[in-house]
CSV table of C-alpha atoms in Angstrom, one decimal:
chain,number,residue,atom,x,y,z
A,1,UNK,CA,0.0,0.0,0.0
A,2,UNK,CA,2.8,2.4,1.0
A,3,UNK,CA,6.5,2.0,0.0
A,4,UNK,CA,9.1,4.5,1.1
A,5,UNK,CA,12.7,4.2,-0.1
A,6,UNK,CA,15.5,6.5,0.9
A,7,UNK,CA,13.1,9.4,1.6
A,8,UNK,CA,14.9,12.7,2.1
A,9,UNK,CA,13.6,16.3,2.4
A,10,UNK,CA,15.1,19.7,3.0
A,11,UNK,CA,13.4,23.0,3.7
A,12,UNK,CA,16.5,24.8,2.7
A,13,UNK,CA,20.1,24.0,1.6
A,14,UNK,CA,21.3,23.7,5.2
A,15,UNK,CA,18.1,22.3,6.8
A,16,UNK,CA,17.6,18.7,5.9
A,17,UNK,CA,14.8,17.2,8.0
A,18,UNK,CA,14.5,13.7,6.6
A,19,UNK,CA,17.6,11.5,6.2
A,20,UNK,CA,16.8,8.5,4.0
A,21,UNK,CA,13.7,6.9,5.5
A,22,UNK,CA,12.9,3.3,4.5
A,23,UNK,CA,9.6,1.5,5.4
A,24,UNK,CA,6.6,-0.1,4.0
A,25,UNK,CA,2.9,-0.3,5.1
A,26,UNK,CA,1.0,-3.4,4.1
A,27,UNK,CA,-2.6,-3.5,2.9
A,28,UNK,CA,-5.0,-3.5,5.8
A,29,UNK,CA,-2.3,-2.6,8.3
A,30,UNK,CA,-2.6,0.0,11.1
A,31,UNK,CA,0.9,1.6,11.1
A,32,UNK,CA,2.0,4.0,13.9
A,33,UNK,CA,4.5,6.7,13.1
A,34,UNK,CA,5.7,8.1,16.4
A,35,UNK,CA,8.1,10.9,17.2
A,36,UNK,CA,8.6,14.0,19.4
A,37,UNK,CA,7.9,17.5,18.1
A,38,UNK,CA,10.3,18.4,15.3
A,39,UNK,CA,11.3,14.8,14.5
A,40,UNK,CA,10.0,14.9,10.9
A,41,UNK,CA,6.8,12.9,11.3
A,42,UNK,CA,4.5,15.7,10.1
A,43,UNK,CA,6.8,16.4,7.2
A,44,UNK,CA,6.7,12.7,6.2
A,45,UNK,CA,2.9,12.6,6.4
A,46,UNK,CA,2.6,15.7,4.3
A,47,UNK,CA,4.8,14.1,1.6
A,48,UNK,CA,2.8,10.9,1.7
A,49,UNK,CA,-0.5,12.8,1.3
A,50,UNK,CA,0.8,14.8,-1.6
A,51,UNK,CA,0.7,18.1,0.3
A,52,UNK,CA,4.5,18.6,0.3
A,53,UNK,CA,6.5,18.3,-2.9
A,54,UNK,CA,10.2,18.3,-3.7
A,55,UNK,CA,11.3,15.2,-1.7
A,56,UNK,CA,14.2,12.9,-2.6
A,57,UNK,CA,14.0,9.2,-2.9
A,58,UNK,CA,10.9,7.2,-3.8
A,59,UNK,CA,7.3,7.3,-2.3
A,60,UNK,CA,4.7,5.0,-3.8
A,61,UNK,CA,1.0,4.7,-2.8
A,62,UNK,CA,-1.2,2.0,-4.4
A,63,UNK,CA,1.8,1.0,-6.4
A,64,UNK,CA,2.1,4.4,-8.0
A,65,UNK,CA,4.9,6.9,-7.5
A,66,UNK,CA,3.4,9.9,-5.7
A,67,UNK,CA,5.5,12.3,-7.7
A,68,UNK,CA,3.7,11.2,-10.9
A,69,UNK,CA,0.3,11.1,-9.3
A,70,UNK,CA,-2.2,13.3,-11.2
A,71,UNK,CA,-5.9,13.8,-11.2
A,72,UNK,CA,-8.6,13.4,-8.6
A,73,UNK,CA,-9.0,9.6,-9.0
A,74,UNK,CA,-5.7,9.0,-7.1
A,75,UNK,CA,-6.3,11.3,-4.2
A,76,UNK,CA,-10.0,10.4,-3.9
A,77,UNK,CA,-8.8,7.1,-2.5
A,78,UNK,CA,-7.1,8.9,0.5
A,79,UNK,CA,-8.8,10.2,3.7
A,80,UNK,CA,-7.0,12.6,6.0
A,81,UNK,CA,-7.7,13.7,9.6
A,82,UNK,CA,-5.5,16.7,10.3
A,83,UNK,CA,-4.3,17.4,13.8
A,84,UNK,CA,-5.9,20.8,13.7
A,85,UNK,CA,-9.5,20.5,12.3
A,86,UNK,CA,-9.7,22.0,8.8
A,87,UNK,CA,-13.4,23.1,8.8
A,88,UNK,CA,-15.3,26.2,7.9
A,89,UNK,CA,-16.1,27.8,11.3
A,90,UNK,CA,-19.2,29.7,10.0
A,91,UNK,CA,-20.8,26.5,8.6
A,92,UNK,CA,-22.5,23.7,10.5
A,93,UNK,CA,-21.3,20.1,10.6
A,94,UNK,CA,-23.8,19.1,8.0
A,95,UNK,CA,-22.9,22.0,5.7
A,96,UNK,CA,-19.2,21.4,6.0
A,97,UNK,CA,-19.6,17.7,5.2
A,98,UNK,CA,-22.0,18.4,2.3
A,99,UNK,CA,-19.4,20.7,0.8
A,100,UNK,CA,-16.5,18.3,1.1
A,101,UNK,CA,-18.7,15.4,-0.2
A,102,UNK,CA,-19.1,17.4,-3.4
A,103,UNK,CA,-15.5,16.6,-4.3
A,104,UNK,CA,-16.2,12.8,-4.6
A,105,UNK,CA,-18.3,10.7,-6.9
A,106,UNK,CA,-21.8,10.2,-5.5
A,107,UNK,CA,-21.4,6.4,-5.5
A,108,UNK,CA,-18.3,6.7,-3.3
A,109,UNK,CA,-19.8,8.9,-0.6
A,110,UNK,CA,-21.0,7.7,2.8
A,111,UNK,CA,-24.2,8.9,4.3
A,112,UNK,CA,-23.5,12.0,6.4
A,113,UNK,CA,-26.2,11.4,8.9
A,114,UNK,CA,-25.0,7.8,9.5
A,115,UNK,CA,-21.4,8.9,9.9
A,116,UNK,CA,-22.3,11.6,12.5
A,117,UNK,CA,-24.5,9.1,14.4
A,118,UNK,CA,-21.7,6.5,14.4
A,119,UNK,CA,-19.4,9.2,15.8
A,120,UNK,CA,-21.9,10.1,18.5
A,121,UNK,CA,-22.2,13.7,17.4
A,122,UNK,CA,-24.7,15.7,19.4
A,123,UNK,CA,-27.8,16.0,17.3
A,124,UNK,CA,-28.8,19.4,18.6
A,125,UNK,CA,-25.6,20.9,17.2
A,126,UNK,CA,-26.0,19.5,13.6
A,127,UNK,CA,-27.2,22.9,12.2
A,128,UNK,CA,-25.1,25.2,14.5
A,129,UNK,CA,-21.9,26.7,13.3
A,130,UNK,CA,-18.6,24.9,13.9
A,131,UNK,CA,-17.4,28.0,15.8
A,132,UNK,CA,-19.8,27.0,18.7
A,133,UNK,CA,-18.3,23.4,18.9
A,134,UNK,CA,-16.0,22.0,21.6
A,135,UNK,CA,-12.7,20.6,20.4
A,136,UNK,CA,-14.1,17.1,20.8
A,137,UNK,CA,-17.1,17.9,18.6
A,138,UNK,CA,-14.8,19.4,15.9
A,139,UNK,CA,-12.7,16.2,16.1
A,140,UNK,CA,-15.8,14.1,15.4
A,141,UNK,CA,-16.7,16.3,12.3
A,142,UNK,CA,-13.1,16.0,11.1
A,143,UNK,CA,-13.2,12.2,11.4
A,144,UNK,CA,-16.5,12.2,9.5
A,145,UNK,CA,-14.8,14.2,6.8
A,146,UNK,CA,-11.9,11.8,6.6
A,147,UNK,CA,-14.3,8.8,6.3
A,148,UNK,CA,-16.7,10.5,4.0
A,149,UNK,CA,-15.2,9.1,0.8
A,150,UNK,CA,-14.8,5.5,1.9
A,151,UNK,CA,-11.0,5.8,1.6
A,152,UNK,CA,-8.7,2.9,0.9
A,153,UNK,CA,-5.9,4.6,2.8
A,154,UNK,CA,-6.6,6.7,5.9
A,155,UNK,CA,-4.1,9.2,7.4
A,156,UNK,CA,-4.9,10.1,11.0
A,157,UNK,CA,-2.9,12.8,12.8
A,158,UNK,CA,-3.5,12.7,16.6
A,159,UNK,CA,-7.0,11.1,16.1
A,160,UNK,CA,-8.0,11.1,19.8
A,161,UNK,CA,-6.8,14.7,20.5
A,162,UNK,CA,-9.4,16.7,22.4
A,163,UNK,CA,-11.5,13.6,23.2
A,164,UNK,CA,-12.5,12.4,26.7
A,165,UNK,CA,-11.8,8.7,27.5
A,166,UNK,CA,-15.2,7.6,26.2
A,167,UNK,CA,-14.6,9.4,22.9
A,168,UNK,CA,-11.1,8.0,22.6
A,169,UNK,CA,-12.5,4.4,23.0
A,170,UNK,CA,-15.1,5.2,20.4
A,171,UNK,CA,-12.5,6.4,17.9
A,172,UNK,CA,-10.3,3.4,18.4
A,173,UNK,CA,-13.3,1.1,17.8
A,174,UNK,CA,-14.1,3.0,14.6
A,175,UNK,CA,-10.5,2.8,13.4
A,176,UNK,CA,-10.6,-1.0,14.0
A,177,UNK,CA,-13.8,-1.3,12.1
A,178,UNK,CA,-12.3,0.6,9.1
A,179,UNK,CA,-9.3,-1.9,9.1
A,180,UNK,CA,-11.7,-4.8,9.1
A,181,UNK,CA,-13.2,-3.4,5.9
A,182,UNK,CA,-9.7,-3.5,4.4
A,183,UNK,CA,-8.7,0.1,4.9
A,184,UNK,CA,-5.0,0.8,5.5
A,185,UNK,CA,-4.4,3.3,8.4
A,186,UNK,CA,-1.3,5.5,8.9
A,187,UNK,CA,-1.4,7.0,12.4
A,188,UNK,CA,0.8,9.8,13.8
A,189,UNK,CA,0.3,10.3,17.5
A,190,UNK,CA,1.8,11.3,20.9
A,191,UNK,CA,-0.7,9.0,22.6
A,192,UNK,CA,1.2,5.8,23.4
A,193,UNK,CA,-2.0,4.0,24.6
A,194,UNK,CA,-3.5,4.6,21.1
A,195,UNK,CA,-0.4,3.3,19.5
A,196,UNK,CA,-0.1,0.2,21.7
A,197,UNK,CA,-3.8,-0.8,21.4
A,198,UNK,CA,-4.3,0.0,17.7
A,199,UNK,CA,-1.1,-0.5,15.7
A,200,UNK,CA,0.2,-3.7,14.1
A,201,UNK,CA,3.6,-2.1,13.8
A,202,UNK,CA,5.1,1.2,15.0
A,203,UNK,CA,8.1,3.2,13.7
A,204,UNK,CA,10.0,5.6,15.9
A,205,UNK,CA,11.5,8.7,14.2
A,206,UNK,CA,13.8,11.2,15.8
A,207,UNK,CA,15.9,13.8,14.1
A,208,UNK,CA,14.7,12.7,10.7
A,209,UNK,CA,15.9,9.2,11.2
A,210,UNK,CA,14.0,5.9,11.9
A,211,UNK,CA,15.5,4.3,15.0
A,212,UNK,CA,13.1,1.4,15.5
A,213,UNK,CA,10.4,-0.4,13.6
A,214,UNK,CA,8.5,-3.5,14.9
A,215,UNK,CA,5.3,-4.6,16.5
A,216,UNK,CA,4.6,-3.0,19.9
A,217,UNK,CA,4.7,-6.4,21.5
A,218,UNK,CA,8.1,-7.4,20.1
A,219,UNK,CA,9.6,-4.0,21.0
A,220,UNK,CA,8.6,-4.5,24.6
A,221,UNK,CA,9.5,-8.2,24.8
A,222,UNK,CA,13.0,-7.6,23.3
A,223,UNK,CA,13.7,-5.1,26.1
A,224,UNK,CA,12.0,-6.9,29.0
A,225,UNK,CA,14.0,-8.0,32.0
A,226,UNK,CA,11.9,-11.2,32.1
A,227,UNK,CA,10.9,-10.8,35.7
A,228,UNK,CA,7.5,-11.0,37.4
A,229,UNK,CA,6.2,-9.4,40.6
A,230,UNK,CA,4.0,-11.6,42.7
A,231,UNK,CA,1.7,-10.2,45.4
A,232,UNK,CA,0.5,-12.9,47.8
A,233,UNK,CA,-0.8,-13.7,51.3
A,234,UNK,CA,1.1,-15.8,53.8
A,235,UNK,CA,0.1,-16.3,57.4
A,236,UNK,CA,-2.4,-13.4,57.0
A,237,UNK,CA,0.3,-11.0,55.9
A,238,UNK,CA,0.5,-9.5,52.4
A,239,UNK,CA,3.9,-9.9,50.8
A,240,UNK,CA,5.6,-9.2,47.4
A,241,UNK,CA,8.3,-11.2,45.7
A,242,UNK,CA,10.1,-10.5,42.4
A,243,UNK,CA,11.4,-13.6,40.5
A,244,UNK,CA,12.6,-14.6,37.1
A,245,UNK,CA,9.7,-15.5,34.8
A,246,UNK,CA,11.1,-18.9,33.9
A,247,UNK,CA,11.0,-19.9,37.6
A,248,UNK,CA,7.2,-20.1,37.3
A,249,UNK,CA,7.5,-23.1,35.1
A,250,UNK,CA,8.4,-25.1,38.2
A,251,UNK,CA,5.6,-23.5,40.3
A,252,UNK,CA,5.6,-20.8,42.9
A,253,UNK,CA,9.1,-21.0,44.5
A,254,UNK,CA,8.1,-19.8,48.0
A,255,UNK,CA,5.5,-20.5,50.7
A,256,UNK,CA,2.2,-18.8,50.3
A,257,UNK,CA,-1.5,-19.2,51.2
A,258,UNK,CA,-3.0,-17.2,48.4
A,259,UNK,CA,-1.7,-15.5,45.2
A,260,UNK,CA,-3.3,-12.0,44.8
A,261,UNK,CA,-1.7,-11.0,41.5
A,262,UNK,CA,1.2,-11.7,39.1
A,263,UNK,CA,2.5,-8.8,37.0
A,264,UNK,CA,5.3,-8.9,34.4
A,265,UNK,CA,7.9,-6.1,34.5
A,266,UNK,CA,7.6,-5.7,30.8
A,267,UNK,CA,8.4,-2.1,29.8
A,268,UNK,CA,5.7,0.2,28.3
A,269,UNK,CA,5.8,1.4,24.7
A,270,UNK,CA,6.6,4.9,26.0
A,271,UNK,CA,9.6,3.3,27.9
A,272,UNK,CA,10.7,1.9,24.6
A,273,UNK,CA,10.4,5.2,22.8
A,274,UNK,CA,12.5,7.0,25.4
A,275,UNK,CA,15.1,4.2,25.3
A,276,UNK,CA,15.5,4.2,21.5
A,277,UNK,CA,15.3,8.0,21.0
A,278,UNK,CA,16.6,9.4,24.3
A,279,UNK,CA,13.6,11.8,24.3
A,280,UNK,CA,10.0,11.9,25.5
A,281,UNK,CA,7.1,12.6,23.1
A,282,UNK,CA,6.4,16.2,24.1
């Protein structure tokens, strides 16, 4: 679906921001592209969506070099959710979506009412101007806009930004539903929970270089200390022991009356990001 080979980009002669990126995204995959501010992730996404021109190397979408992509048919297969909602503030949600729908063939469009209902948009705001919406409501309209054309490839920039926990769970469920339909999803985010729960693979970018690319599970397993923490009761006292995970194969190696919990000391995805890049996501 996406093939990137030796991707470079410079904003000026002495300001190169991408240094030969190489990665692929498979059909139907949810791919996370993670990096701190200024790492090059937004520049990469702008190149992949055709917004930014003048890159070096090769970028292919749908098997076609994006530098040679022409006409609406190519870009009508792509849906984009921008980090900052690109909506007309004086128009309502429905008017915005009707306007953006006009850029796509009728047979390709999804029903606007059904989309907004799926996104749990407040019905009493349907005809009110976007300027009166909360950030979470604007995010719902922006997601509806991204899904409006039934895209084969979906770019999501900070998809759960501005949403409360319930809204974030809803968006993750919708993203999974899109993948089940065969949609490929490219996600850039600062939210490590989103990346860990959603993504089949993640790439870490810092300073315009990819420093890691794997599944969240393998990244954490490769860097685990393979220990477990066991909370238990013994003679009416609560105790805690830390042991090597392989010791459990022979049973609990200490006296106990009741096991309360067993937790692995596997690192988090954010731990892995900091380890590989030396930086947090902010």
